[in-house]
Amino acid sequence: MGSSKTVISIDAMGGDLGPAAVVEGMAKSADLNPDIHFIVHGDGAELEPLLAKRGITDRCEIRHTDEVVTMHEKPSHVMRHGKGTSMWSAIDAVRAGDAPVCVSCGNTGALMAVSMIRLRKVPGVNRPAIACLWPSNNPSGFNVMLDVGADIRADQDDLLQYALMGMSYARNGFGLSRPRIGLLNVGTEEHKGRAELKVAHELIEAAAGQNEFEYIGFIEGGDIPSDRVDVIVTDGFTGNVALKTAEGTANLISETLREAFKYSWLSRMAALLAYPSLQRLKKRVDPRQANGGVFLGLNGTVVKSHGAADGTSFAAAIKLASQLAQSGFGEKLAARVASLTEASQIEEPASQNQDASKDTSST
Amino acid sequence: MGSSKTVISIDAMGGDLGPAAVVEGMAKSADLNPDIHFIVHGDGAELEPLLAKRGITDRCEIRHTDEVVTMHEKPSHVMRHGKGTSMWSAIDAVRAGDAPVCVSCGNTGALMAVSMIRLRKVPGVNRPAIACLWPSNNPSGFNVMLDVGADIRADQDDLLQYALMGMSYARNGFGLSRPRIGLLNVGTEEHKGRAELKVAHELIEAAAGQNEFEYIGFIEGGDIPSDRVDVIVTDGFTGNVALKTAEGTANLISETLREAFKYSWLSRMAALLAYPSLQRLKKRVDPRQANGGVFLGLNGTVVKSHGAADGTSFAAAIKLASQLAQSGFGEKLAARVASLTEASQIEEPASQNQDASKDTSST
């Protein structure tokens, strides 16, 4: 198979539409990328005919599991009793080094919990984060935002780690050599916002030079889709609310648009004529094209696909996973965080030992 | 003049488009509502001809001021040196009891700061809040969300007060007899979210019966525009990010839609035919129709209009202000908060004095 083979570990069972949609997405990806191979986790008897039907049996290794994590299972329960599930098995393939990345449609809380205990955090990372792709005015069509829900808290050091992890993701996922990073706040003036944001502002600014990113400072909610920024850093509570608010707003507008076009025979005719334009709009802001929350800060990369992902959407998540796998993203991120930890270990004695601060301040 | 006269105090100088847009909005409102009279604050020499041109001189009393608060002035500076400004004068008319409500396009931070020191908080209110109208699927077309930026912090007691203030606003501004209240969180399951949200969840639930609102529990960002809820309660940091994220999303979609319709001669023709439908959409989600953040929890009502408000938009803010004035909203809100304070004062001895708890628990 040669050295360019990319193996992706697939949890085939967790999605709302069942394994058929997952296998459809795998087949689309296999068509587009001859280097991709899969380790597929789930019910063998159900998966075999699906893979055969799509003609990708020889690109797949099936690992049979009897159980499935459902959408409403509590993360704590899955952590204790999830060993026989397709989700657990898919993550364990990454743990064993059989694949660099895993893709699952399973429930986010359970997937994060199992990823945490099986893959463990990269040394130096305090809180892992979930990064999402946000439709934007940038050439790639997307910005990166993190954290969008791995953890509801984040202090100044976590926010600095998110900045570095987001930078690494933007560089390896989008080929941006010098990503622009913004810190989400309620005002762009420096005197506004929470205390930890002011400290994080200083920390990220100070880290910009050495880590070759550009820090553009505080940004507001309205800047998230703008082309002034590539990576938006925030805590998981705020990020999750912002993400779901944007989805809700887009849904409200699209429903209203549909109603507006139903209003009269003239507007129904207009809708017909406008169809190609509306399809272009839809493609541009379609969440299916931006499918894939990436768990960052673990020893191995996990891509979370939407629970309701169809074949197209799941293929987008696989594409993202294979880009990250091929770029060697996991190792690069770990190295980046390690360099930060070393830097802070050099600084720490000065701040911990107040008496010595005069002597070390000039070093 | 009679007893039905409604007097609105207007800061005519603070907006981006100057006093002409403000006076245009006043004239529109005066046309629609014969009961409205204005106290207008600003440069008399500039205002007199504008009022005369619109034919509303006899509906207005001018109070001349020499100075204006600019958009970028710091709130702390305005608090110390703002006495001669139109903003200060407009709020002082409410303080003096000459008008029950004031409308200004001035900068939000300065307007809140001056409102706080001149009007003072209603007894029992810890943090005032800014409530905004959010385009929604409800029959009124709007939901109420608070706080969207008065204060970046809110503990459980503040969130309970926001719930009661928001309820009072929805009842008096929209005529809803039994508003449905939701608490913004990252998940609808009760085990998710920050500690203060879990406590607020209990407090608001317990207050629902006595205060005649319906508490629907935790909601997520996607539910903000839904018809399941009338009032969304959150802290000012999260609320402000959500509001600006929604505005940014709507802008991205409308720009993309415009581009999609420019794509070819066919799509340009489609755009022409679709124009009435798109206008209907625009009207439905037009922020100009929902103009007016209301400051709640002060002795007197202050309506903050967008800085860039044009005549139509400013008229919407005046309409909101007059509805609130005519409903006697200010007094009702104060009474509602007072009843909450009394209730908690009855409870407090039991919790403060552990020894006496057995004796008082049955009262």
XYZ file of C-alpha atoms in Angstrom:
726
model
C 0.000 0.000 0.000
C 3.011 2.339 0.375
C 3.732 5.064 2.849
C 1.030 7.481 1.682
C -1.798 5.287 3.000
C -4.082 7.193 5.401
C -6.056 5.094 7.861
C -9.181 6.551 9.455
C -10.952 4.876 12.365
C -14.740 5.080 11.876
C -17.472 4.683 14.508
C -20.179 3.477 12.115
C -23.052 3.126 14.591
C -23.648 6.356 16.528
C -25.475 8.575 14.022
C -29.199 9.373 13.787
C -29.384 7.932 10.256
C -27.613 4.675 11.118
C -24.614 2.996 9.450
C -25.979 3.337 5.884
C -25.331 7.125 5.894
C -21.873 6.587 7.396
C -20.925 4.004 4.758
C -22.253 6.302 2.018
C -19.929 9.042 3.298
C -16.997 6.598 3.421
C -17.653 5.577 -0.188
C -17.724 9.235 -1.334
C -14.408 9.866 0.421
C -12.842 6.677 -0.918
C -13.806 7.759 -4.436
C -12.122 11.148 -4.048
C -9.026 10.019 -2.161
C -7.300 6.761 -3.274
C -4.967 6.865 -0.220
C -7.769 6.455 2.321
C -8.374 3.193 4.177
C -10.828 2.601 7.003
C -11.061 0.619 10.214
C -14.821 0.353 10.682
C -16.317 -0.287 14.123
C -19.827 -1.650 14.620
C -22.135 -4.567 13.922
C -20.263 -6.744 11.402
C -23.382 -8.462 10.074
C -24.958 -5.077 9.331
C -21.807 -3.458 7.964
C -20.578 -6.192 5.582
C -23.409 -5.945 3.027
C -23.354 -2.123 3.188
C -19.627 -2.019 2.397
C -20.050 -4.622 -0.338
C -22.913 -2.677 -1.913
C -20.719 0.458 -2.085
C -17.769 -1.583 -3.379
C -15.335 -0.546 -0.642
C -14.903 -3.887 1.173
C -11.227 -4.103 0.191
C -10.546 -0.608 1.582
C -11.957 -1.535 5.005
C -11.130 -3.609 8.046
C -14.219 -4.384 10.148
C -13.904 -4.559 13.948
C -17.090 -6.044 15.291
C -18.760 -4.595 18.400
C -22.078 -5.604 19.921
C -23.108 -2.316 21.517
C -23.876 1.276 20.538
C -23.759 4.519 22.533
C -27.143 6.208 22.138
C -27.664 9.955 21.765
C -29.045 10.455 25.266
C -26.676 8.311 27.288
C -24.881 10.164 30.069
C -21.122 10.558 29.565
C -20.420 9.202 33.067
C -22.377 6.026 32.283
C -20.547 5.492 28.980
C -17.195 5.970 30.725
C -17.997 3.104 33.093
C -19.923 0.736 30.829
C -18.986 1.711 27.273
C -16.210 -0.823 26.632
C -18.149 -2.980 24.145
C -19.420 -0.073 22.033
C -18.392 0.974 18.529
C -17.419 4.409 19.891
C -15.005 2.955 22.442
C -13.511 0.576 19.863
C -13.068 3.416 17.310
C -11.152 5.512 19.847
C -9.097 2.526 20.986
C -7.831 2.063 17.413
C -6.285 5.539 17.722
C -4.923 4.700 21.166
C -3.282 1.556 19.741
C -1.705 3.564 16.929
C -3.634 1.726 14.195
C -5.083 5.035 12.953
C -4.055 8.657 13.676
C -7.638 9.936 13.724
C -11.157 8.763 14.522
C -14.519 10.013 13.197
C -17.813 9.508 15.045
C -21.405 10.853 14.860
C -21.963 9.793 18.461
C -23.138 12.043 21.281
C -20.595 14.775 22.019
C -20.437 14.411 25.794
C -19.846 10.656 25.662
C -17.327 10.956 22.823
C -15.323 13.570 24.760
C -15.480 11.515 27.962
C -14.256 8.301 26.297
C -11.605 10.225 24.315
C -10.333 11.758 27.560
C -9.933 8.467 29.424
C -8.619 6.408 26.498
C -6.374 8.929 24.721
C -5.412 11.134 27.717
C -4.468 14.770 27.508
C -1.279 15.896 25.775
C 1.275 16.726 28.509
C 0.877 20.419 29.324
C -2.764 20.708 28.252
C -5.119 21.507 31.113
C -8.451 21.444 29.277
C -8.996 19.892 25.836
C -11.176 21.938 23.485
C -13.607 21.369 20.618
C -12.843 23.470 17.538
C -15.551 24.061 14.940
C -15.499 25.504 11.428
C -17.540 28.695 11.043
C -18.704 29.904 7.600
C -16.792 33.137 6.922
C -15.739 35.713 4.349
C -12.200 34.293 4.223
C -10.917 32.627 1.009
C -11.186 29.142 2.556
C -14.830 29.899 3.381
C -14.315 29.083 7.064
C -12.913 30.389 10.312
C -11.959 28.209 13.262
C -13.582 28.782 16.652
C -12.702 27.084 19.936
C -13.786 26.016 22.528
C -17.388 25.344 21.467
C -18.316 23.035 24.307
C -15.650 20.666 25.645
C -15.593 22.511 28.972
C -17.788 25.276 30.375
C -14.851 26.944 32.143
C -11.578 28.401 30.849
C -9.071 30.541 32.724
C -6.367 32.720 31.178
C -3.903 29.839 30.740
C -6.544 27.667 29.089
C -7.352 30.510 26.684
C -3.662 30.804 25.775
C -3.541 27.034 25.119
C -6.674 27.325 22.967
C -4.951 30.056 20.953
C -1.954 27.792 20.272
C -4.093 24.729 19.522
C -6.336 26.776 17.210
C -3.292 28.201 15.457
C -1.868 24.714 14.930
C -5.222 23.529 13.569
C -5.574 26.491 11.170
C -2.008 25.970 9.947
C -2.383 22.206 9.346
C -6.049 22.111 8.346
C -6.059 25.209 6.081
C -2.407 25.731 5.193
C -2.326 29.218 6.755
C 1.302 29.977 7.578
C 0.537 32.884 9.912
C -3.013 32.549 11.291
C -4.677 35.639 12.747
C -6.090 35.025 16.216
C -8.817 37.027 17.968
C -10.099 36.775 21.560
C -13.893 36.972 21.888
C -15.110 39.702 24.236
C -18.017 42.107 24.654
C -16.123 45.172 23.472
C -13.004 45.879 21.520
C -11.742 48.473 23.995
C -9.163 47.024 26.315
C -10.859 48.167 29.512
C -13.946 46.013 28.913
C -14.560 42.377 29.745
C -13.832 39.833 32.446
C -10.600 39.785 34.422
C -9.355 36.488 32.943
C -9.861 37.911 29.448
C -7.630 40.879 30.194
C -4.855 38.562 31.398
C -5.351 36.186 28.451
C -5.099 39.229 26.154
C -1.594 39.937 27.515
C -0.533 36.271 27.437
C -1.630 35.649 23.849
C -0.069 38.914 22.674
C 3.217 37.929 24.309
C 3.147 34.451 22.676
C 2.488 35.723 19.143
C 6.068 36.442 18.070
C 7.627 33.137 19.047
C 4.749 31.081 17.687
C 4.418 32.921 14.380
C 0.800 33.929 14.536
C -0.742 37.361 14.386
C -2.783 38.456 17.412
C -5.473 40.941 16.403
C -6.754 41.488 19.959
C -10.321 41.476 21.235
C -13.112 40.832 18.759
C -16.900 40.885 19.160
C -19.605 38.394 18.163
C -20.171 40.194 14.874
C -16.537 39.589 13.851
C -16.708 35.772 14.083
C -17.511 35.307 10.362
C -15.277 38.206 9.215
C -12.124 38.054 7.098
C -10.136 40.002 9.709
C -9.549 36.835 11.733
C -8.858 33.110 11.185
C -9.108 31.680 14.706
C -11.564 32.813 17.410
C -10.678 31.926 21.000
C -13.317 31.727 23.747
C -14.479 29.563 26.651
C -16.703 26.553 25.928
C -19.843 28.080 27.431
C -19.721 31.255 25.357
C -18.561 29.381 22.258
C -21.376 26.850 22.472
C -24.034 29.559 22.951
C -22.605 31.563 20.025
C -22.521 28.511 17.729
C -26.090 27.489 18.493
C -27.315 31.094 18.296
C -25.817 31.387 14.806
C -27.470 28.118 13.746
C -30.798 29.340 15.149
C -30.475 32.648 13.327
C -29.668 30.942 10.023
C -32.677 28.633 10.476
C -35.003 31.564 11.238
C -33.839 33.406 8.132
C -34.160 30.372 5.873
C -37.676 29.568 7.167
C -38.711 33.188 6.701
C -37.232 33.216 3.203
C -39.177 30.071 2.318
C -42.401 31.655 3.573
C -41.691 34.907 1.753
C -41.388 32.969 -1.514
C -44.701 31.173 -0.921
C -46.610 34.454 -0.574
C -48.145 34.769 -4.074
C -47.972 33.182 -7.539
C -45.451 35.858 -8.528
C -43.195 35.059 -5.603
C -43.494 31.325 -6.324
C -42.335 32.018 -9.881
C -39.521 34.164 -8.537
C -38.465 31.309 -6.269
C -38.234 28.997 -9.266
C -36.064 31.451 -11.160
C -34.004 32.230 -8.072
C -33.413 28.529 -7.326
C -29.823 28.364 -8.658
C -28.896 31.522 -6.699
C -30.426 30.161 -3.515
C -28.574 26.873 -4.026
C -25.319 28.842 -4.293
C -26.198 30.600 -1.038
C -27.054 27.310 0.625
C -23.835 25.682 -0.483
C -21.865 28.602 0.932
C -23.454 28.504 4.396
C -24.465 24.820 4.398
C -23.468 23.251 7.715
C -23.008 19.937 5.875
C -19.967 21.405 4.128
C -18.503 22.463 7.474
C -19.158 19.235 9.324
C -16.635 18.217 11.930
C -15.845 19.469 15.401
C -12.259 18.539 16.207
C -11.206 17.559 19.737
C -7.877 19.221 20.421
C -5.341 18.562 23.177
C -5.550 14.757 23.272
C -2.993 12.112 22.237
C -4.753 11.463 18.951
C -7.258 13.422 16.902
C -11.009 12.852 17.197
C -13.455 14.384 14.708
C -17.047 14.720 15.874
C -19.541 14.668 13.016
C -23.106 15.982 13.445
C -25.456 13.346 14.836
C -27.817 13.916 11.913
C -25.030 13.736 9.298
C -26.002 12.302 5.912
C -23.511 10.841 3.424
C -22.353 14.238 2.091
C -21.920 15.585 5.559
C -20.049 12.541 6.854
C -17.736 12.691 3.814
C -16.885 16.297 4.804
C -15.919 15.089 8.288
C -13.732 12.324 6.793
C -12.068 14.851 4.468
C -11.202 17.041 7.448
C -9.907 14.001 9.374
C -7.692 12.873 6.494
C -6.248 16.385 5.999
C -5.301 16.501 9.649
C -3.890 12.951 9.550
C -1.808 13.636 6.438
C -0.367 16.858 7.857
C 0.894 15.081 10.995
C -1.217 17.529 12.971
C -1.321 15.552 16.214
C 2.454 15.494 16.718
C 2.848 19.144 15.721
C 0.221 20.258 18.206
C 1.821 18.251 20.980
C 5.219 19.808 20.198
C 3.670 23.300 20.230
C 2.080 22.820 23.633
C 5.267 21.238 24.997
C 7.264 24.322 23.972
C 4.737 26.501 25.817
C 5.031 24.351 28.942
C 8.814 24.597 28.846
C 8.639 28.364 28.428
C 6.310 28.714 31.423
C 8.492 26.415 33.516
C 11.379 28.778 32.902
C 9.223 31.699 33.987
C 7.538 30.087 36.950
C 10.316 30.260 39.547
C 10.417 34.048 39.120
C 6.730 34.474 39.886
C 6.509 31.812 42.582
C 9.510 33.029 44.472
C 8.860 36.697 45.132
C 12.231 37.220 46.818
C 14.091 36.124 43.738
C 12.092 38.266 41.356
C 14.620 41.091 41.284
C 17.434 38.758 40.370
C 15.587 36.990 37.572
C 13.717 39.911 36.044
C 16.658 40.765 33.830
C 17.182 37.230 32.470
C -53.966 67.817 26.430
C -56.005 65.748 28.937
C -54.778 62.935 31.146
C -53.825 60.608 28.286
C -50.859 62.780 27.281
C -47.619 60.782 27.082
C -44.408 62.756 27.465
C -41.149 61.300 26.138
C -37.762 62.801 26.935
C -35.556 62.774 23.820
C -31.759 63.067 23.624
C -31.635 64.569 20.130
C -27.856 64.811 19.723
C -26.120 61.480 20.314
C -26.787 59.511 17.094
C -24.465 58.899 14.144
C -26.861 60.618 11.743
C -27.361 63.730 13.891
C -30.555 65.428 15.108
C -32.260 65.425 11.672
C -32.822 61.638 11.830
C -34.043 61.907 15.428
C -36.541 64.661 14.576
C -37.714 62.643 11.552
C -38.445 59.724 13.882
C -40.260 62.030 16.328
C -42.450 63.375 13.496
C -43.342 59.833 12.367
C -44.329 58.918 15.920
C -46.292 62.141 16.446
C -48.261 61.398 13.269
C -49.221 57.920 14.475
C -49.899 58.750 18.112
C -51.790 62.004 18.913
C -51.126 61.584 22.670
C -47.335 61.891 22.359
C -45.462 65.018 23.439
C -41.703 65.480 23.613
C -39.131 67.202 25.768
C -36.219 67.585 23.349
C -32.660 68.017 24.634
C -29.877 69.456 22.501
C -28.703 72.500 20.570
C -31.749 74.804 20.434
C -30.537 76.735 17.387
C -30.136 73.479 15.434
C -33.339 71.852 16.707
C -35.814 74.732 16.235
C -35.775 74.799 12.406
C -35.833 70.966 12.227
C -38.949 70.792 14.429
C -40.586 73.634 12.485
C -39.844 71.929 9.161
C -41.571 68.736 10.386
C -44.460 70.744 11.854
C -44.142 69.402 15.398
C -43.001 72.547 17.226
C -46.214 72.698 19.283
C -45.760 69.092 20.425
C -42.264 69.789 21.774
C -40.518 71.589 24.611
C -36.851 72.310 23.824
C -34.291 72.165 26.633
C -31.086 73.654 25.323
C -27.716 72.028 26.062
C -24.310 73.047 24.765
C -22.564 69.681 24.791
C -22.867 66.215 23.271
C -21.587 62.813 24.444
C -19.626 61.306 21.543
C -19.681 57.607 20.583
C -16.186 56.883 21.900
C -16.248 58.768 25.179
C -15.499 56.626 28.222
C -18.433 56.132 30.614
C -16.291 57.162 33.601
C -15.426 60.471 31.897
C -19.071 61.199 31.058
C -20.085 60.440 34.657
C -17.701 63.139 35.912
C -17.977 65.752 33.161
C -21.259 65.044 31.378
C -23.509 67.508 33.187
C -23.944 69.947 30.279
C -24.747 67.263 27.672
C -28.055 66.491 25.970
C -27.844 62.905 27.317
C -27.566 64.059 30.930
C -30.383 66.569 30.484
C -32.657 63.951 28.858
C -32.170 61.575 31.792
C -32.625 64.387 34.321
C -36.078 65.094 32.873
C -37.032 61.538 33.929
C -35.387 62.032 37.316
C -37.437 65.223 37.829
C -40.660 63.374 36.922
C -41.287 65.505 33.809
C -41.333 62.360 31.635
C -41.620 58.666 32.568
C -39.199 57.521 29.862
C -36.169 58.776 27.918
C -34.903 57.763 24.452
C -31.286 58.239 23.330
C -29.028 57.051 20.453
C -25.968 57.837 22.567
C -23.188 55.416 23.419
C -24.465 52.528 25.552
C -21.798 52.591 28.245
C -22.161 56.319 28.900
C -25.960 56.153 28.811
C -26.003 53.327 31.369
C -23.467 55.118 33.582
C -25.410 58.404 33.622
C -28.728 56.547 34.064
C -27.272 54.708 37.071
C -26.063 57.812 38.899
C -29.029 60.066 38.067
C -31.941 57.598 38.308
C -30.471 55.137 40.837
C -31.411 51.490 41.082
C -34.886 50.397 42.161
C -34.656 49.249 45.813
C -33.906 45.526 45.763
C -32.232 45.470 42.333
C -28.572 44.532 42.483
C -27.638 44.864 38.802
C -29.741 46.699 36.211
C -30.051 44.936 32.843
C -30.467 45.830 29.185
C -33.305 43.962 27.476
C -33.397 43.686 23.685
C -36.041 42.522 21.236
C -35.042 39.457 19.220
C -36.820 38.553 15.924
C -38.723 35.331 16.603
C -41.422 32.937 15.425
C -43.866 34.232 18.048
C -47.041 36.083 16.942
C -45.598 39.440 18.090
C -42.545 38.762 15.920
C -40.181 39.262 18.857
C -38.794 37.648 21.971
C -37.212 39.564 24.850
C -33.649 38.775 25.912
C -31.790 40.171 28.919
C -29.125 41.059 29.959
C -27.410 41.941 26.663
C -24.619 44.046 28.083
C -25.372 46.191 31.156
C -23.047 44.070 33.291
C -20.627 41.282 32.396
C -21.381 39.368 35.609
C -24.606 37.912 36.999
C -25.020 35.548 39.935
C -28.067 33.395 40.697
C -29.963 36.226 42.448
C -29.296 38.606 39.567
C -30.608 36.005 37.108
C -33.790 35.651 39.178
C -34.227 39.446 39.140
C -33.673 39.453 35.363
C -36.417 36.828 35.032
C -38.873 39.029 36.955
C -37.870 42.216 35.135
C -38.095 40.458 31.766
C -41.499 39.059 32.683
C -42.745 42.514 33.657
C -41.407 43.930 30.377
C -43.033 41.193 28.257
C -46.344 41.684 30.097
C -46.400 45.476 29.704
C -44.625 45.803 26.357
C -46.368 42.893 24.567
C -49.524 42.316 26.589
C -48.567 38.718 27.431
C -50.476 37.751 30.566
C -48.328 34.714 31.345
C -44.900 35.065 29.720
C -42.805 31.921 29.217
C -39.291 32.305 30.584
C -36.197 30.278 29.621
C -32.703 30.289 31.119
C -29.890 30.200 28.535
C -27.440 27.339 29.004
C -25.256 24.990 26.965
C -27.501 21.966 27.313
C -31.088 21.307 28.213
C -30.224 18.503 30.604
C -30.227 19.636 34.191
C -26.767 18.308 34.987
C -25.034 20.604 32.499
C -23.876 24.185 32.940
C -22.307 26.460 35.513
C -23.062 26.243 39.211
C -24.869 29.614 39.383
C -27.134 28.502 36.541
C -28.208 25.399 38.434
C -29.137 27.508 41.467
C -30.876 30.135 39.301
C -32.832 27.278 37.689
C -34.245 26.344 41.126
C -34.894 29.969 42.151
C -36.762 30.907 38.967
C -38.792 27.694 39.058
C -39.805 28.437 42.657
C -40.826 32.024 41.779
C -43.009 31.068 38.803
C -46.259 30.320 40.651
C -46.484 33.467 42.723
C -45.443 35.725 39.851
C -47.700 34.176 37.226
C -45.175 33.296 34.590
C -44.338 29.932 33.081
C -40.778 28.679 33.536
C -39.772 26.385 30.681
C -36.309 25.599 32.085
C -32.960 25.649 30.344
C -32.857 26.589 26.673
C -29.983 26.630 24.169
C -28.783 29.303 21.732
C -30.870 27.779 18.927
C -34.074 28.330 20.945
C -33.656 32.122 21.296
C -35.818 32.904 18.217
C -38.265 30.043 18.854
C -41.954 30.251 19.747
C -41.455 28.019 22.804
C -40.268 30.995 24.858
C -41.011 34.721 25.319
C -38.214 35.879 27.631
C -34.613 34.620 27.559
C -32.554 35.194 30.722
C -28.741 35.255 30.644
C -25.747 37.214 31.952
C -24.647 40.356 30.078
C -21.467 38.807 28.671
C -23.181 35.806 27.092
C -26.180 37.906 25.998
C -24.017 40.495 24.301
C -21.949 37.862 22.453
C -25.133 36.049 21.348
C -26.755 39.273 20.114
C -23.726 40.357 18.100
C -23.169 36.822 16.765
C -26.753 36.763 15.480
C -26.277 40.171 13.823
C -23.021 38.958 12.242
C -24.695 35.781 10.961
C -27.598 37.735 9.457
C -25.126 40.097 7.755
C -23.084 37.207 6.336
C -26.220 35.580 4.919
C -27.538 38.805 3.413
C -24.148 39.598 1.790
C -23.910 36.064 0.427
C -27.480 36.269 -0.872
C -26.656 39.544 -2.635
C -23.593 37.957 -4.267
C -25.522 34.837 -5.235
C -28.017 37.034 -7.099
C -25.221 38.877 -8.960
C -23.789 35.654 -10.374
C -25.274 35.649 -13.905
C -27.841 37.515 -16.021
C -30.389 34.850 -15.103
C -29.795 35.335 -11.371
C -29.974 39.132 -11.791
C -33.358 38.700 -13.434
C -34.403 36.345 -10.654
C -33.385 38.976 -8.113
C -35.650 41.519 -9.796
C -38.599 39.149 -9.699
C -37.781 38.054 -6.150
C -37.539 41.649 -4.914
C -40.965 41.775 -3.184
C -40.287 38.445 -1.445
C -36.889 39.620 -0.280
C -38.437 42.862 1.006
C -40.923 40.805 3.028
C -38.017 38.832 4.465
C -36.127 42.019 5.245
C -39.087 43.591 6.992
C -39.494 40.491 9.139
C -35.896 40.375 10.349
C -35.088 44.099 9.924
C -33.280 45.350 13.036
C -34.839 48.779 12.426
C -38.223 47.325 13.374
C -36.816 45.971 16.611
C -34.889 49.050 17.664
C -34.658 49.772 21.358
C -32.686 48.228 24.170
C -34.521 48.962 27.429
C -32.613 49.609 30.660
C -34.445 47.764 33.423
C -34.127 48.113 37.189
C -33.770 51.908 37.437
C -36.176 54.517 38.821
C -37.368 55.500 35.378
C -37.222 53.808 31.987
C -34.434 54.486 29.485
C -34.653 53.254 25.887
C -31.370 52.967 24.002
C -31.776 53.326 20.258
C -29.078 52.104 17.816
C -26.371 54.708 17.256
C -26.919 54.475 13.496
C -30.722 54.759 13.796
C -32.519 56.502 10.924
C -35.996 58.064 11.177
C -37.857 54.745 10.851
C -35.664 53.100 13.401
C -35.875 55.959 15.892
C -39.681 55.962 15.531
C -39.660 52.263 16.528
C -37.713 53.160 19.684
C -40.206 55.944 20.517
C -43.131 53.559 19.956
C -41.611 51.096 22.420
C -40.974 53.914 24.918
C -44.552 55.184 24.701
C -46.014 51.679 25.123
C -43.982 51.230 28.270
C -44.900 54.719 29.539
C -48.621 54.204 28.906
C -48.673 50.831 30.665
C -47.170 52.294 33.846
C -44.362 49.790 33.414
C -41.845 51.519 35.707
C -44.063 51.391 38.819
C -45.176 47.819 38.138
C -41.609 46.605 37.788
C -40.602 48.328 41.025
C -43.535 46.693 42.847
C -42.594 43.290 41.438
C -39.000 43.554 42.619
C -40.121 44.885 46.001
C -42.345 41.828 46.508
C -39.339 39.613 45.730
C -37.212 41.481 48.260
C -39.894 41.131 50.922
C -40.204 37.420 50.204
C -36.458 36.903 50.575
C -36.400 39.003 53.762
C -38.943 36.655 55.296
C -36.763 33.696 54.342
C -33.465 35.200 55.364
C -33.656 34.927 59.154
C -34.188 31.178 58.819
C -31.066 30.681 56.744
C -28.901 33.249 58.537
C -29.732 32.032 62.000
C -29.143 28.316 61.945
C -30.286 27.860 65.540
C -33.698 29.350 64.882
C -34.300 27.397 61.677
C -36.463 24.780 63.346
C -38.765 27.366 64.847
C -39.279 29.405 61.675
C -39.450 26.642 59.094
C -43.158 26.159 59.627
C -44.168 29.835 59.308
